[in-house]
PDB file of C-alpha atoms in Angstrom:
ATOM      1  CA  UNK U  26     122.518 109.162 147.310  1.00  0.00           C
ATOM      2  CA  UNK U  27     124.864 109.792 144.407  1.00  0.00           C
ATOM      3  CA  UNK U  28     124.915 108.205 140.998  1.00  0.00           C
ATOM      4  CA  UNK U  29     128.310 107.384 139.624  1.00  0.00           C
ATOM      5  CA  UNK U  30     127.106 106.836 136.078  1.00  0.00           C
ATOM      6  CA  UNK U  31     127.721 109.866 133.863  1.00  0.00           C
ATOM      7  CA  UNK U  32     124.827 111.421 132.000  1.00  0.00           C
ATOM      8  CA  UNK U  33     124.319 110.053 128.533  1.00  0.00           C
ATOM      9  CA  UNK U  34     123.364 112.623 125.946  1.00  0.00           C
ATOM     10  CA  UNK U  35     122.262 111.571 122.503  1.00  0.00           C
ATOM     11  CA  UNK U  36     122.219 114.490 120.106  1.00  0.00           C
ATOM     12  CA  UNK U  37     121.198 112.722 116.921  1.00  0.00           C
ATOM     13  CA  UNK U  38     119.689 109.259 117.331  1.00  0.00           C
ATOM     14  CA  UNK U  39     118.503 109.104 113.707  1.00  0.00           C
ATOM     15  CA  UNK U  40     121.018 107.781 111.157  1.00  0.00           C
ATOM     16  CA  UNK U  41     122.180 109.691 108.105  1.00  0.00           C
ATOM     17  CA  UNK U  42     120.266 107.252 105.913  1.00  0.00           C
ATOM     18  CA  UNK U  43     117.249 105.052 106.616  1.00  0.00           C
ATOM     19  CA  UNK U  44     116.364 102.071 104.448  1.00  0.00           C
ATOM     20  CA  UNK U  45     112.883 100.608 104.806  1.00  0.00           C
ATOM     21  CA  UNK U  46     112.159  97.038 103.692  1.00  0.00           C
ATOM     22  CA  UNK U  47     109.247  94.622 103.551  1.00  0.00           C
ATOM     23  CA  UNK U  48     108.446  93.277 107.015  1.00  0.00           C
ATOM     24  CA  UNK U  49     109.482  89.619 107.111  1.00  0.00           C
ATOM     25  CA  UNK U  50     107.202  88.834 110.067  1.00  0.00           C
ATOM     26  CA  UNK U  51     104.084  90.315 108.432  1.00  0.00           C
ATOM     27  CA  UNK U  52     104.778  88.439 105.208  1.00  0.00           C
ATOM     28  CA  UNK U  53     105.465  85.191 107.080  1.00  0.00           C
ATOM     29  CA  UNK U  54     102.027  85.244 108.715  1.00  0.00           C
ATOM     30  CA  UNK U  55     100.341  85.511 105.311  1.00  0.00           C
ATOM     31  CA  UNK U  56     102.592  82.782 103.885  1.00  0.00           C
ATOM     32  CA  UNK U  57     101.544  80.389 106.657  1.00  0.00           C
ATOM     33  CA  UNK U  58      97.855  81.187 106.075  1.00  0.00           C
ATOM     34  CA  UNK U  59      98.311  80.636 102.324  1.00  0.00           C
ATOM     35  CA  UNK U  60      99.912  77.241 102.918  1.00  0.00           C
ATOM     36  CA  UNK U  61      97.008  76.311 105.193  1.00  0.00           C
ATOM     37  CA  UNK U  62      94.573  77.262 102.405  1.00  0.00           C
ATOM     38  CA  UNK U  63      96.467  75.049  99.946  1.00  0.00           C
ATOM     39  CA  UNK U  64      96.466  72.127 102.400  1.00  0.00           C
ATOM     40  CA  UNK U  65      92.738  72.602 102.964  1.00  0.00           C
ATOM     41  CA  UNK U  66      92.265  72.547  99.179  1.00  0.00           C
ATOM     42  CA  UNK U  67      94.094  69.215  98.964  1.00  0.00           C
ATOM     43  CA  UNK U  68      91.934  67.871 101.778  1.00  0.00           C
ATOM     44  CA  UNK U  69      88.776  68.973  99.914  1.00  0.00           C
ATOM     45  CA  UNK U  70      89.986  67.084  96.823  1.00  0.00           C
ATOM     46  CA  UNK U  71      90.205  63.867  98.820  1.00  0.00           C
ATOM     47  CA  UNK U  72      86.566  64.251  99.904  1.00  0.00           C
ATOM     48  CA  UNK U  73      85.246  63.826  96.383  1.00  0.00           C
ATOM     49  CA  UNK U  74      83.588  65.712  93.550  1.00  0.00           C
ATOM     50  CA  UNK U  75      81.126  67.489  95.856  1.00  0.00           C
ATOM     51  CA  UNK U  76      83.928  69.655  97.236  1.00  0.00           C
ATOM     52  CA  UNK U  77      85.662  70.387  93.921  1.00  0.00           C
ATOM     53  CA  UNK U  78      84.573  74.053  93.812  1.00  0.00           C
ATOM     54  CA  UNK U  79      85.886  74.678  97.340  1.00  0.00           C
ATOM     55  CA  UNK U  80      89.131  72.892  96.542  1.00  0.00           C
ATOM     56  CA  UNK U  81      89.693  74.961  93.401  1.00  0.00           C
ATOM     57  CA  UNK U  82      88.889  78.178  95.261  1.00  0.00           C
ATOM     58  CA  UNK U  83      91.407  77.316  97.993  1.00  0.00           C
ATOM     59  CA  UNK U  84      94.026  76.471  95.365  1.00  0.00           C
ATOM     60  CA  UNK U  85      93.563  79.682  93.407  1.00  0.00           C
ATOM     61  CA  UNK U  86      93.344  82.054  96.377  1.00  0.00           C
ATOM     62  CA  UNK U  87      95.973  80.288  98.494  1.00  0.00           C
ATOM     63  CA  UNK U  88      98.322  79.874  95.544  1.00  0.00           C
ATOM     64  CA  UNK U  89      98.032  83.505  94.466  1.00  0.00           C
ATOM     65  CA  UNK U  90      98.621  84.803  97.982  1.00  0.00           C
ATOM     66  CA  UNK U  91     101.523  82.399  98.458  1.00  0.00           C
ATOM     67  CA  UNK U  92     103.171  83.509  95.209  1.00  0.00           C
ATOM     68  CA  UNK U  93     102.928  87.249  95.900  1.00  0.00           C
ATOM     69  CA  UNK U  94     103.876  87.000  99.568  1.00  0.00           C
ATOM     70  CA  UNK U  95     106.866  84.763  98.824  1.00  0.00           C
ATOM     71  CA  UNK U  96     107.923  87.313  96.236  1.00  0.00           C
ATOM     72  CA  UNK U  97     107.793  90.069  98.892  1.00  0.00           C
ATOM     73  CA  UNK U  98     109.418  87.836 101.527  1.00  0.00           C
ATOM     74  CA  UNK U  99     112.451  87.142  99.337  1.00  0.00           C
ATOM     75  CA  UNK U 100     112.713  90.749  98.113  1.00  0.00           C
ATOM     76  CA  UNK U 101     115.845  92.220  99.715  1.00  0.00           C
ATOM     77  CA  UNK U 102     115.735  95.619  98.019  1.00  0.00           C
ATOM     78  CA  UNK U 103     114.719  98.650 100.097  1.00  0.00           C
ATOM     79  CA  UNK U 104     111.251  99.992  99.351  1.00  0.00           C
ATOM     80  CA  UNK U 105     111.991 103.496 100.693  1.00  0.00           C
ATOM     81  CA  UNK U 106     115.352 105.209 101.174  1.00  0.00           C
ATOM     82  CA  UNK U 107     115.395 108.448 103.178  1.00  0.00           C
ATOM     83  CA  UNK U 108     118.484 110.519 103.853  1.00  0.00           C
ATOM     84  CA  UNK U 109     119.677 114.088 104.308  1.00  0.00           C
ATOM     85  CA  UNK U 110     119.840 114.722 100.561  1.00  0.00           C
ATOM     86  CA  UNK U 111     116.493 113.288  99.461  1.00  0.00           C
ATOM     87  CA  UNK U 112     114.413 110.169  99.053  1.00  0.00           C
ATOM     88  CA  UNK U 113     113.894 107.246  96.733  1.00  0.00           C
ATOM     89  CA  UNK U 114     111.115 104.695  96.520  1.00  0.00           C
ATOM     90  CA  UNK U 115     111.139 101.383  94.723  1.00  0.00           C
ATOM     91  CA  UNK U 116     110.798 101.743  90.918  1.00  0.00           C
ATOM     92  CA  UNK U 117     111.360 105.522  91.138  1.00  0.00           C
ATOM     93  CA  UNK U 118     114.541 107.585  90.833  1.00  0.00           C
ATOM     94  CA  UNK U 119     116.230 109.445  93.669  1.00  0.00           C
ATOM     95  CA  UNK U 120     114.782 112.929  94.271  1.00  0.00           C
ATOM     96  CA  UNK U 121     116.628 115.651  96.158  1.00  0.00           C
ATOM     97  CA  UNK U 122     114.592 117.433  98.836  1.00  0.00           C
ATOM     98  CA  UNK U 123     114.752 120.617  96.743  1.00  0.00           C
ATOM     99  CA  UNK U 124     112.565 118.935  94.105  1.00  0.00           C
ATOM    100  CA  UNK U 125     109.992 117.503  96.521  1.00  0.00           C
ATOM    101  CA  UNK U 126     107.063 119.807  97.227  1.00  0.00           C
ATOM    102  CA  UNK U 127     105.153 117.658  99.735  1.00  0.00           C
ATOM    103  CA  UNK U 128     105.501 114.271 101.373  1.00  0.00           C
ATOM    104  CA  UNK U 129     103.911 112.284 104.143  1.00  0.00           C
ATOM    105  CA  UNK U 130     101.705 109.408 105.181  1.00  0.00           C
ATOM    106  CA  UNK U 131      98.168 109.468 103.813  1.00  0.00           C
ATOM    107  CA  UNK U 132      95.151 107.340 104.645  1.00  0.00           C
ATOM    108  CA  UNK U 133      93.060 105.649 101.956  1.00  0.00           C
ATOM    109  CA  UNK U 134      89.716 104.162 102.961  1.00  0.00           C
ATOM    110  CA  UNK U 135      88.039 101.620 100.705  1.00  0.00           C
ATOM    111  CA  UNK U 136      84.829 100.310 102.232  1.00  0.00           C
ATOM    112  CA  UNK U 137      85.684  98.870 105.624  1.00  0.00           C
ATOM    113  CA  UNK U 138      89.397  98.665 104.854  1.00  0.00           C
ATOM    114  CA  UNK U 139      91.939 101.363 105.628  1.00  0.00           C
ATOM    115  CA  UNK U 140      95.312 101.496 103.883  1.00  0.00           C
ATOM    116  CA  UNK U 141      98.225 103.816 104.585  1.00  0.00           C
ATOM    117  CA  UNK U 142     100.474 105.133 101.846  1.00  0.00           C
ATOM    118  CA  UNK U 143     103.684 107.101 101.718  1.00  0.00           C
ATOM    119  CA  UNK U 144     102.998 109.791  99.124  1.00  0.00           C
ATOM    120  CA  UNK U 145     105.055 112.619  97.725  1.00  0.00           C
ATOM    121  CA  UNK U 146     104.955 115.130  94.904  1.00  0.00           C
ATOM    122  CA  UNK U 147     107.878 116.562  93.004  1.00  0.00           C
ATOM    123  CA  UNK U 148     108.441 119.690  90.977  1.00  0.00           C
ATOM    124  CA  UNK U 149     109.506 117.519  88.039  1.00  0.00           C
ATOM    125  CA  UNK U 150     106.330 115.414  87.857  1.00  0.00           C
ATOM    126  CA  UNK U 151     102.810 116.732  88.146  1.00  0.00           C
ATOM    127  CA  UNK U 152     101.494 113.421  89.468  1.00  0.00           C
ATOM    128  CA  UNK U 153     101.671 112.075  93.000  1.00  0.00           C
ATOM    129  CA  UNK U 154     103.920 109.107  93.766  1.00  0.00           C
ATOM    130  CA  UNK U 155     102.421 106.675  96.262  1.00  0.00           C
ATOM    131  CA  UNK U 156     103.653 103.512  97.987  1.00  0.00           C
ATOM    132  CA  UNK U 157     101.579 101.359 100.337  1.00  0.00           C
ATOM    133  CA  UNK U 158     103.328 101.026 103.706  1.00  0.00           C
ATOM    134  CA  UNK U 159     101.122  98.524 105.557  1.00  0.00           C
ATOM    135  CA  UNK U 160     103.528  95.648 104.903  1.00  0.00           C
ATOM    136  CA  UNK U 161     106.798  97.525 105.561  1.00  0.00           C
ATOM    137  CA  UNK U 162     108.999  97.269 108.647  1.00  0.00           C
ATOM    138  CA  UNK U 163     108.154 100.752 109.929  1.00  0.00           C
ATOM    139  CA  UNK U 164     105.046 102.209 111.498  1.00  0.00           C
ATOM    140  CA  UNK U 165     103.252 105.117 109.876  1.00  0.00           C
ATOM    141  CA  UNK U 166     104.034 107.293 112.900  1.00  0.00           C
ATOM    142  CA  UNK U 167     107.774 106.582 112.731  1.00  0.00           C
ATOM    143  CA  UNK U 168     107.802 107.156 108.976  1.00  0.00           C
ATOM    144  CA  UNK U 169     106.139 110.552 109.443  1.00  0.00           C
ATOM    145  CA  UNK U 170     108.677 111.464 112.111  1.00  0.00           C
ATOM    146  CA  UNK U 171     111.577 110.435 109.865  1.00  0.00           C
ATOM    147  CA  UNK U 172     110.245 112.507 106.971  1.00  0.00           C
ATOM    148  CA  UNK U 173     109.891 115.532 109.236  1.00  0.00           C
ATOM    149  CA  UNK U 174     113.389 114.996 110.645  1.00  0.00           C
ATOM    150  CA  UNK U 175     115.110 114.733 107.272  1.00  0.00           C
ATOM    151  CA  UNK U 176     113.197 117.709 105.865  1.00  0.00           C
ATOM    152  CA  UNK U 177     114.014 119.893 108.865  1.00  0.00           C
ATOM    153  CA  UNK U 178     117.631 118.791 108.697  1.00  0.00           C
ATOM    154  CA  UNK U 179     117.633 119.986 105.091  1.00  0.00           C
ATOM    155  CA  UNK U 180     116.045 123.282 106.237  1.00  0.00           C
ATOM    156  CA  UNK U 181     113.075 123.409 103.869  1.00  0.00           C
ATOM    157  CA  UNK U 182     110.656 126.018 105.264  1.00  0.00           C
ATOM    158  CA  UNK U 183     108.365 125.969 102.206  1.00  0.00           C
ATOM    159  CA  UNK U 184     107.746 122.228 102.455  1.00  0.00           C
ATOM    160  CA  UNK U 185     104.196 120.888 102.931  1.00  0.00           C
ATOM    161  CA  UNK U 186     103.747 118.027 105.399  1.00  0.00           C
ATOM    162  CA  UNK U 187     101.009 115.509 104.714  1.00  0.00           C
ATOM    163  CA  UNK U 188     100.487 114.488 108.332  1.00  0.00           C
ATOM    164  CA  UNK U 189      97.574 112.480 109.604  1.00  0.00           C
ATOM    165  CA  UNK U 190      95.731 113.910 112.562  1.00  0.00           C
ATOM    166  CA  UNK U 191      95.629 110.537 114.315  1.00  0.00           C
ATOM    167  CA  UNK U 192      99.032 108.896 114.115  1.00  0.00           C
ATOM    168  CA  UNK U 193      98.272 106.263 116.742  1.00  0.00           C
ATOM    169  CA  UNK U 194      99.835 102.911 115.945  1.00  0.00           C
ATOM    170  CA  UNK U 195      97.299 100.123 115.931  1.00  0.00           C
TER     171      UNK U 195
END
């Protein structure tokens, strides 16, 4: 049996520049839950004075979540830009790879909650720059792979990777 389809070889499947945004689907789920909390608060108001505390709590919590999630949902600016020359995160300038000493995905545990951050250090600043990635449209594993790819493409042997031991996507 012979195949008539020629072999397809992809030498570089990663683009020259990657822009990472807020995940619309993740934000939409929280927006729907916030609206449900507001509706439940209105329902509690119709039940009378006995449910006033619950109604106010639903209004405050649901309204705050709705405001911040709508703000993220309508935000069209990229949160992380990675390319062959360097990287940029929201509210920070562009840094060339030559000025970045280490970068990667780090895990922050607070009680029972676990948060993942994209962190990097530069030669220009002594502090670490960190951006939470849980609500972005990329997994922590893919972000780590992209960082490694762009660094290796820039041929930085003295670079320190901040890789997690367990990069399983959950």
